[in-house]
Amino acid sequence: QVQLVESGGGLVQPGGSLRLSCVASGRGFSVYSVAWFRQAPGKEREFVGAISWSGSETHYTDSVKGRFTISRDYAKNTVFLQMDSLKPDDTAAYYCAAKRASDYWNDSGWYYWGQGTQVTVSS
């Protein structure tokens, strides 16, 4: 069993940056792939990106490529989502998810979820 807790959301101006954290508790997190999703009001949940269990590979949806970066710190059982050059369209609740599988690029099959953290990009 893995529990995930996101933090780091908030209000930021367009062009600004935020770093979200996803802290895991439970055994074996180091062998889990981890993804970030987001959901804006009235919209479907969207896959943002993911990192492999090894931390050596990442995958991003086209709309965030070059602006968002996912990394992980095994000692802290934490996965980060660094978000730069934020746009109003990035406004959403952001969720981290985990699965013990190698297909980290696949937006399905994620079975551990956090409660989400709100990101609002507005002037």
CSV table of N, CA and C in Angstrom, one decimal:
chain,number,residue,atom,x,y,z
A,1,GLN,N,0.8,-1.2,0.0
A,1,GLN,CA,0.0,0.0,0.0
A,1,GLN,C,0.9,1.2,0.0
A,2,VAL,N,0.5,2.2,-0.9
A,2,VAL,CA,1.3,3.5,-1.0
A,2,VAL,C,0.3,4.6,-0.8
A,3,GLN,N,0.7,5.6,0.0
A,3,GLN,CA,-0.1,6.8,0.2
A,3,GLN,C,0.7,7.9,-0.4
A,4,LEU,N,0.0,8.8,-1.1
A,4,LEU,CA,0.6,9.9,-1.8
A,4,LEU,C,0.0,11.2,-1.3
A,5,VAL,N,0.8,12.2,-1.0
A,5,VAL,CA,0.4,13.5,-0.6
A,5,VAL,C,1.1,14.6,-1.4
A,6,GLU,N,0.3,15.4,-2.1
A,6,GLU,CA,0.8,16.5,-2.9
A,6,GLU,C,0.8,17.8,-2.1
A,7,SER,N,1.8,18.7,-2.5
A,7,SER,CA,1.8,20.0,-1.9
A,7,SER,C,2.5,20.9,-2.9
A,8,GLY,N,2.5,22.2,-2.6
A,8,GLY,CA,3.2,23.2,-3.4
A,8,GLY,C,2.4,24.0,-4.3
A,9,GLY,N,1.1,23.7,-4.4
A,9,GLY,CA,0.2,24.5,-5.2
A,9,GLY,C,0.0,25.9,-4.7
A,10,GLY,N,-0.6,26.8,-5.5
A,10,GLY,CA,-0.8,28.1,-5.1
A,10,GLY,C,-1.2,29.0,-6.2
A,11,LEU,N,-1.2,30.3,-6.0
A,11,LEU,CA,-1.5,31.3,-7.0
A,11,LEU,C,-0.2,31.9,-7.5
A,12,VAL,N,0.0,31.9,-8.9
A,12,VAL,CA,1.2,32.4,-9.5
A,12,VAL,C,0.8,33.2,-10.7
A,13,GLN,N,1.6,34.2,-11.0
A,13,GLN,CA,1.3,35.0,-12.2
A,13,GLN,C,1.8,34.3,-13.5
A,14,PRO,N,1.2,34.7,-14.6
A,14,PRO,CA,1.7,34.1,-15.9
A,14,PRO,C,3.1,34.3,-16.0
A,15,GLY,N,3.8,33.3,-16.5
A,15,GLY,CA,5.3,33.4,-16.7
A,15,GLY,C,6.1,32.9,-15.4
A,16,GLY,N,5.3,32.7,-14.3
A,16,GLY,CA,6.0,32.4,-13.1
A,16,GLY,C,6.3,30.9,-13.0
A,17,SER,N,6.8,30.5,-11.8
A,17,SER,CA,7.1,29.1,-11.6
A,17,SER,C,6.6,28.6,-10.3
A,18,LEU,N,6.3,27.3,-10.2
A,18,LEU,CA,6.0,26.6,-9.0
A,18,LEU,C,6.6,25.2,-9.0
A,19,ARG,N,6.9,24.7,-7.9
A,19,ARG,CA,7.3,23.3,-7.8
A,19,ARG,C,6.4,22.5,-6.9
A,20,LEU,N,5.8,21.5,-7.4
A,20,LEU,CA,4.9,20.6,-6.7
A,20,LEU,C,5.7,19.4,-6.2
A,21,SER,N,5.3,18.9,-5.0
A,21,SER,CA,5.9,17.8,-4.4
A,21,SER,C,4.9,16.7,-4.2
A,22,CYS,N,5.3,15.4,-4.4
A,22,CYS,CA,4.4,14.3,-4.1
A,22,CYS,C,5.2,13.4,-3.2
A,23,VAL,N,4.8,13.4,-1.9
A,23,VAL,CA,5.5,12.6,-0.9
A,23,VAL,C,4.8,11.2,-0.7
A,24,ALA,N,5.6,10.2,-0.8
A,24,ALA,CA,5.0,8.8,-0.6
A,24,ALA,C,5.3,8.2,0.7
A,25,SER,N,4.4,7.5,1.3
A,25,SER,CA,4.6,6.6,2.4
A,25,SER,C,4.2,5.2,2.1
A,26,GLY,N,4.8,4.3,2.7
A,26,GLY,CA,4.6,2.9,2.3
A,26,GLY,C,5.8,2.3,1.8
A,27,ARG,N,5.8,1.0,1.7
A,27,ARG,CA,7.0,0.3,1.3
A,27,ARG,C,7.1,0.2,-0.2
A,28,GLY,N,8.4,0.2,-0.7
A,28,GLY,CA,8.6,-0.1,-2.1
A,28,GLY,C,8.4,1.0,-3.1
A,29,PHE,N,8.3,2.2,-2.6
A,29,PHE,CA,7.9,3.3,-3.6
A,29,PHE,C,9.0,3.5,-4.6
A,30,SER,N,10.2,3.1,-4.3
A,30,SER,CA,11.3,3.3,-5.3
A,30,SER,C,11.1,2.5,-6.6
A,31,VAL,N,10.3,1.5,-6.5
A,31,VAL,CA,10.1,0.7,-7.7
A,31,VAL,C,8.8,1.0,-8.5
A,32,TYR,N,8.2,2.1,-8.1
A,32,TYR,CA,6.9,2.6,-8.7
A,32,TYR,C,7.2,3.7,-9.7
A,33,SER,N,6.6,3.6,-10.9
A,33,SER,CA,6.5,4.7,-11.8
A,33,SER,C,5.5,5.7,-11.2
A,34,VAL,N,5.8,7.0,-11.4
A,34,VAL,CA,5.0,8.1,-10.9
A,34,VAL,C,4.6,9.1,-12.0
A,35,ALA,N,3.3,9.5,-12.0
A,35,ALA,CA,2.8,10.4,-13.0
A,35,ALA,C,2.2,11.6,-12.3
A,36,TRP,N,2.0,12.6,-13.1
A,36,TRP,CA,1.3,13.8,-12.7
A,36,TRP,C,0.1,14.0,-13.6
A,37,PHE,N,-1.1,14.2,-13.1
A,37,PHE,CA,-2.3,14.5,-13.9
A,37,PHE,C,-2.8,15.9,-13.4
A,38,ARG,N,-3.7,16.4,-14.2
A,38,ARG,CA,-4.3,17.7,-13.8
A,38,ARG,C,-5.8,17.6,-14.3
A,39,GLN,N,-6.6,18.4,-13.6
A,39,GLN,CA,-8.0,18.5,-14.0
A,39,GLN,C,-8.5,19.9,-13.7
A,40,ALA,N,-8.9,20.6,-14.8
A,40,ALA,CA,-9.5,21.9,-14.7
A,40,ALA,C,-11.0,21.8,-14.5
A,41,PRO,N,-11.6,22.8,-14.0
A,41,PRO,CA,-13.1,22.7,-13.8
A,41,PRO,C,-13.8,22.5,-15.1
A,42,GLY,N,-14.7,21.6,-15.2
A,42,GLY,CA,-15.4,21.3,-16.4
A,42,GLY,C,-14.7,20.5,-17.5
A,43,LYS,N,-13.5,20.1,-17.2
A,43,LYS,CA,-12.7,19.4,-18.2
A,43,LYS,C,-12.3,18.0,-17.7
A,44,GLU,N,-12.0,17.2,-18.6
A,44,GLU,CA,-11.5,15.8,-18.2
A,44,GLU,C,-10.1,15.9,-17.6
A,45,ARG,N,-9.8,14.9,-16.8
A,45,ARG,CA,-8.5,14.7,-16.3
A,45,ARG,C,-7.5,14.5,-17.4
A,46,GLU,N,-6.3,15.2,-17.3
A,46,GLU,CA,-5.3,15.2,-18.3
A,46,GLU,C,-4.0,14.6,-17.8
A,47,PHE,N,-3.4,13.8,-18.5
A,47,PHE,CA,-2.0,13.3,-18.2
A,47,PHE,C,-1.0,14.4,-18.5
A,48,VAL,N,-0.2,14.7,-17.5
A,48,VAL,CA,0.8,15.8,-17.7
A,48,VAL,C,2.1,15.2,-18.0
A,49,GLY,N,2.5,14.2,-17.3
A,49,GLY,CA,3.8,13.6,-17.5
A,49,GLY,C,4.1,12.5,-16.5
A,50,ALA,N,5.2,11.8,-16.7
A,50,ALA,CA,5.5,10.7,-15.7
A,50,ALA,C,7.0,10.5,-15.7
A,51,ILE,N,7.5,9.8,-14.7
A,51,ILE,CA,8.9,9.4,-14.5
A,51,ILE,C,8.9,7.9,-14.3
A,52,SER,N,9.9,7.2,-14.8
A,52,SER,CA,10.1,5.8,-14.7
A,52,SER,C,10.5,5.5,-13.2
A,53,TRP,N,10.4,4.2,-12.9
A,53,TRP,CA,10.8,3.8,-11.5
A,53,TRP,C,12.3,4.1,-11.3
A,54,SER,N,13.1,4.0,-12.3
A,54,SER,CA,14.5,4.2,-12.2
A,54,SER,C,14.9,5.7,-12.1
A,55,GLY,N,13.9,6.5,-12.6
A,55,GLY,CA,14.2,8.0,-12.6
A,55,GLY,C,15.0,8.4,-13.8
A,56,SER,N,15.3,7.5,-14.7
A,56,SER,CA,16.2,7.8,-15.8
A,56,SER,C,15.4,8.2,-17.1
A,57,GLU,N,14.1,8.0,-17.0
A,57,GLU,CA,13.2,8.3,-18.2
A,57,GLU,C,12.0,9.1,-17.8
A,58,THR,N,11.7,10.1,-18.6
A,58,THR,CA,10.5,10.9,-18.4
A,58,THR,C,9.7,11.0,-19.7
A,59,HIS,N,8.4,11.3,-19.5
A,59,HIS,CA,7.5,11.5,-20.7
A,59,HIS,C,6.6,12.6,-20.3
A,60,TYR,N,6.3,13.5,-21.3
A,60,TYR,CA,5.4,14.7,-21.1
A,60,TYR,C,4.4,14.8,-22.2
A,61,THR,N,3.3,15.4,-21.8
A,61,THR,CA,2.3,15.7,-22.9
A,61,THR,C,2.8,16.9,-23.6
A,62,ASP,N,2.4,17.1,-24.9
A,62,ASP,CA,3.0,18.1,-25.7
A,62,ASP,C,2.9,19.5,-25.1
A,63,SER,N,1.8,19.8,-24.5
A,63,SER,CA,1.5,21.2,-24.1
A,63,SER,C,2.4,21.6,-22.9
A,64,VAL,N,3.1,20.7,-22.3
A,64,VAL,CA,4.0,21.2,-21.2
A,64,VAL,C,5.5,20.9,-21.5
A,65,LYS,N,5.8,20.3,-22.6
A,65,LYS,CA,7.2,20.0,-23.0
A,65,LYS,C,8.0,21.2,-23.0
A,66,GLY,N,9.2,21.2,-22.4
A,66,GLY,CA,10.1,22.3,-22.4
A,66,GLY,C,9.7,23.3,-21.2
A,67,ARG,N,8.6,23.1,-20.6
A,67,ARG,CA,8.2,24.0,-19.5
A,67,ARG,C,8.2,23.3,-18.1
A,68,PHE,N,7.8,22.0,-18.2
A,68,PHE,CA,7.6,21.2,-16.9
A,68,PHE,C,8.7,20.1,-16.9
A,69,THR,N,9.2,19.9,-15.7
A,69,THR,CA,10.2,18.8,-15.5
A,69,THR,C,9.8,18.0,-14.2
A,70,ILE,N,9.9,16.7,-14.4
A,70,ILE,CA,9.6,15.7,-13.3
A,70,ILE,C,10.9,15.1,-12.9
A,71,SER,N,11.1,15.0,-11.6
A,71,SER,CA,12.3,14.4,-11.0
A,71,SER,C,11.9,13.7,-9.7
A,72,ARG,N,12.8,12.9,-9.2
A,72,ARG,CA,12.5,12.2,-8.0
A,72,ARG,C,13.7,12.1,-7.1
A,73,ASP,N,13.4,12.1,-5.8
A,73,ASP,CA,14.4,12.0,-4.8
A,73,ASP,C,14.1,10.7,-4.0
A,74,TYR,N,14.9,9.7,-4.2
A,74,TYR,CA,14.6,8.4,-3.5
A,74,TYR,C,14.8,8.5,-2.0
A,75,ALA,N,15.8,9.2,-1.6
A,75,ALA,CA,16.0,9.3,-0.1
A,75,ALA,C,14.8,9.9,0.6
A,76,LYS,N,14.1,10.8,-0.1
A,76,LYS,CA,13.0,11.5,0.5
A,76,LYS,C,11.6,10.9,0.1
A,77,ASN,N,11.7,9.9,-0.7
A,77,ASN,CA,10.4,9.3,-1.2
A,77,ASN,C,9.5,10.3,-1.9
A,78,THR,N,10.1,11.2,-2.6
A,78,THR,CA,9.4,12.3,-3.2
A,78,THR,C,9.6,12.5,-4.7
A,79,VAL,N,8.6,12.8,-5.4
A,79,VAL,CA,8.6,13.1,-6.8
A,79,VAL,C,8.2,14.6,-6.9
A,80,PHE,N,8.9,15.3,-7.8
A,80,PHE,CA,8.7,16.7,-8.0
A,80,PHE,C,8.2,17.0,-9.4
A,81,LEU,N,7.4,18.1,-9.5
A,81,LEU,CA,7.0,18.6,-10.8
A,81,LEU,C,7.3,20.1,-10.8
A,82,GLN,N,8.4,20.4,-11.5
A,82,GLN,CA,8.8,21.8,-11.6
A,82,GLN,C,8.1,22.4,-12.8
A,83,MET,N,7.4,23.4,-12.6
A,83,MET,CA,6.6,24.1,-13.6
A,83,MET,C,7.1,25.5,-13.8
A,84,ASP,N,7.6,25.7,-15.0
A,84,ASP,CA,8.1,27.1,-15.4
A,84,ASP,C,7.3,27.7,-16.5
A,85,SER,N,7.4,28.9,-16.7
A,85,SER,CA,6.7,29.6,-17.8
A,85,SER,C,5.2,29.3,-17.8
A,86,LEU,N,4.6,29.4,-16.6
A,86,LEU,CA,3.2,29.0,-16.4
A,86,LEU,C,2.3,29.9,-17.2
A,87,LYS,N,1.2,29.3,-17.7
A,87,LYS,CA,0.2,30.0,-18.4
A,87,LYS,C,-1.2,29.8,-17.7
A,88,PRO,N,-2.1,30.7,-18.0
A,88,PRO,CA,-3.4,30.6,-17.4
A,88,PRO,C,-4.1,29.2,-17.7
A,89,ASP,N,-3.8,28.6,-18.9
A,89,ASP,CA,-4.3,27.3,-19.2
A,89,ASP,C,-3.8,26.2,-18.3
A,90,ASP,N,-2.7,26.5,-17.6
A,90,ASP,CA,-2.2,25.5,-16.7
A,90,ASP,C,-3.0,25.4,-15.4
A,91,THR,N,-3.9,26.3,-15.2
A,91,THR,CA,-4.7,26.3,-14.0
A,91,THR,C,-5.5,25.0,-13.9
A,92,ALA,N,-5.4,24.3,-12.7
A,92,ALA,CA,-6.0,23.1,-12.5
A,92,ALA,C,-5.7,22.5,-11.1
A,93,ALA,N,-6.4,21.5,-10.7
A,93,ALA,CA,-6.0,20.7,-9.6
A,93,ALA,C,-5.0,19.6,-10.1
A,94,TYR,N,-3.8,19.5,-9.5
A,94,TYR,CA,-2.8,18.6,-9.9
A,94,TYR,C,-2.7,17.4,-9.0
A,95,TYR,N,-2.6,16.2,-9.5
A,95,TYR,CA,-2.6,15.0,-8.8
A,95,TYR,C,-1.4,14.2,-9.2
A,96,CYS,N,-0.8,13.5,-8.2
A,96,CYS,CA,0.2,12.5,-8.5
A,96,CYS,C,-0.4,11.1,-8.4
A,97,ALA,N,0.2,10.2,-9.1
A,97,ALA,CA,-0.3,8.9,-9.1
A,97,ALA,C,0.8,7.9,-9.3
A,98,ALA,N,0.7,6.7,-8.9
A,98,ALA,CA,1.7,5.7,-8.9
A,98,ALA,C,1.2,4.3,-9.3
A,99,LYS,N,2.1,3.6,-10.0
A,99,LYS,CA,1.8,2.2,-10.3
A,99,LYS,C,3.1,1.4,-10.4
A,100,ARG,N,3.0,0.2,-10.0
A,100,ARG,CA,4.2,-0.7,-10.1
A,100,ARG,C,4.2,-1.3,-11.5
A,101,ALA,N,4.7,-0.6,-12.5
A,101,ALA,CA,4.7,-1.1,-13.8
A,101,ALA,C,5.7,-0.2,-14.6
A,102,SER,N,6.2,-0.8,-15.7
A,102,SER,CA,7.3,-0.1,-16.4
A,102,SER,C,6.8,0.8,-17.5
A,103,ASP,N,5.5,0.7,-17.8
A,103,ASP,CA,4.9,1.6,-18.9
A,103,ASP,C,4.5,3.0,-18.4
A,104,TYR,N,5.5,3.7,-17.9
A,104,TYR,CA,5.2,5.0,-17.3
A,104,TYR,C,4.6,6.0,-18.2
A,105,TRP,N,4.8,5.8,-19.6
A,105,TRP,CA,4.3,6.7,-20.6
A,105,TRP,C,2.8,6.6,-20.8
A,106,ASN,N,2.3,5.5,-20.3
A,106,ASN,CA,0.9,5.1,-20.5
A,106,ASN,C,0.0,5.8,-19.5
A,107,ASP,N,-1.0,6.6,-20.0
A,107,ASP,CA,-1.8,7.3,-19.1
A,107,ASP,C,-2.9,6.5,-18.4
A,108,SER,N,-2.9,5.2,-18.6
A,108,SER,CA,-3.9,4.4,-17.9
A,108,SER,C,-3.1,3.4,-16.9
A,109,GLY,N,-3.9,2.8,-16.0
A,109,GLY,CA,-3.4,1.8,-15.1
A,109,GLY,C,-2.8,2.3,-13.8
A,110,TRP,N,-3.0,3.6,-13.6
A,110,TRP,CA,-2.5,4.2,-12.3
A,110,TRP,C,-3.5,3.9,-11.2
A,111,TYR,N,-3.0,3.4,-10.1
A,111,TYR,CA,-3.9,2.9,-9.1
A,111,TYR,C,-3.7,3.5,-7.7
A,112,TYR,N,-2.7,4.2,-7.5
A,112,TYR,CA,-2.5,5.0,-6.2
A,112,TYR,C,-2.6,6.5,-6.6
A,113,TRP,N,-3.4,7.2,-5.8
A,113,TRP,CA,-3.6,8.6,-6.1
A,113,TRP,C,-3.5,9.5,-4.9
A,114,GLY,N,-3.0,10.7,-5.1
A,114,GLY,CA,-3.0,11.7,-4.0
A,114,GLY,C,-4.3,12.4,-4.0
A,115,GLN,N,-4.4,13.4,-3.1
A,115,GLN,CA,-5.7,14.1,-3.0
A,115,GLN,C,-5.7,15.4,-3.8
A,116,GLY,N,-4.6,15.8,-4.4
A,116,GLY,CA,-4.5,16.9,-5.3
A,116,GLY,C,-4.1,18.2,-4.6
A,117,THR,N,-3.5,19.1,-5.4
A,117,THR,CA,-3.1,20.4,-5.0
A,117,THR,C,-3.5,21.4,-6.1
A,118,GLN,N,-4.1,22.5,-5.7
A,118,GLN,CA,-4.6,23.5,-6.7
A,118,GLN,C,-3.5,24.4,-7.2
A,119,VAL,N,-3.4,24.6,-8.5
A,119,VAL,CA,-2.5,25.6,-9.1
A,119,VAL,C,-3.4,26.6,-9.9
A,120,THR,N,-3.2,27.8,-9.6
A,120,THR,CA,-4.0,28.9,-10.3
A,120,THR,C,-3.0,29.9,-10.9
A,121,VAL,N,-3.1,30.1,-12.2
A,121,VAL,CA,-2.2,31.0,-12.9
A,121,VAL,C,-3.0,32.2,-13.3
A,122,SER,N,-2.8,33.3,-12.7
A,122,SER,CA,-3.6,34.5,-13.0
A,122,SER,C,-2.9,35.7,-12.6
A,123,SER,N,-3.1,36.8,-13.3
A,123,SER,CA,-2.6,38.1,-13.0
A,123,SER,C,-3.5,38.9,-12.1
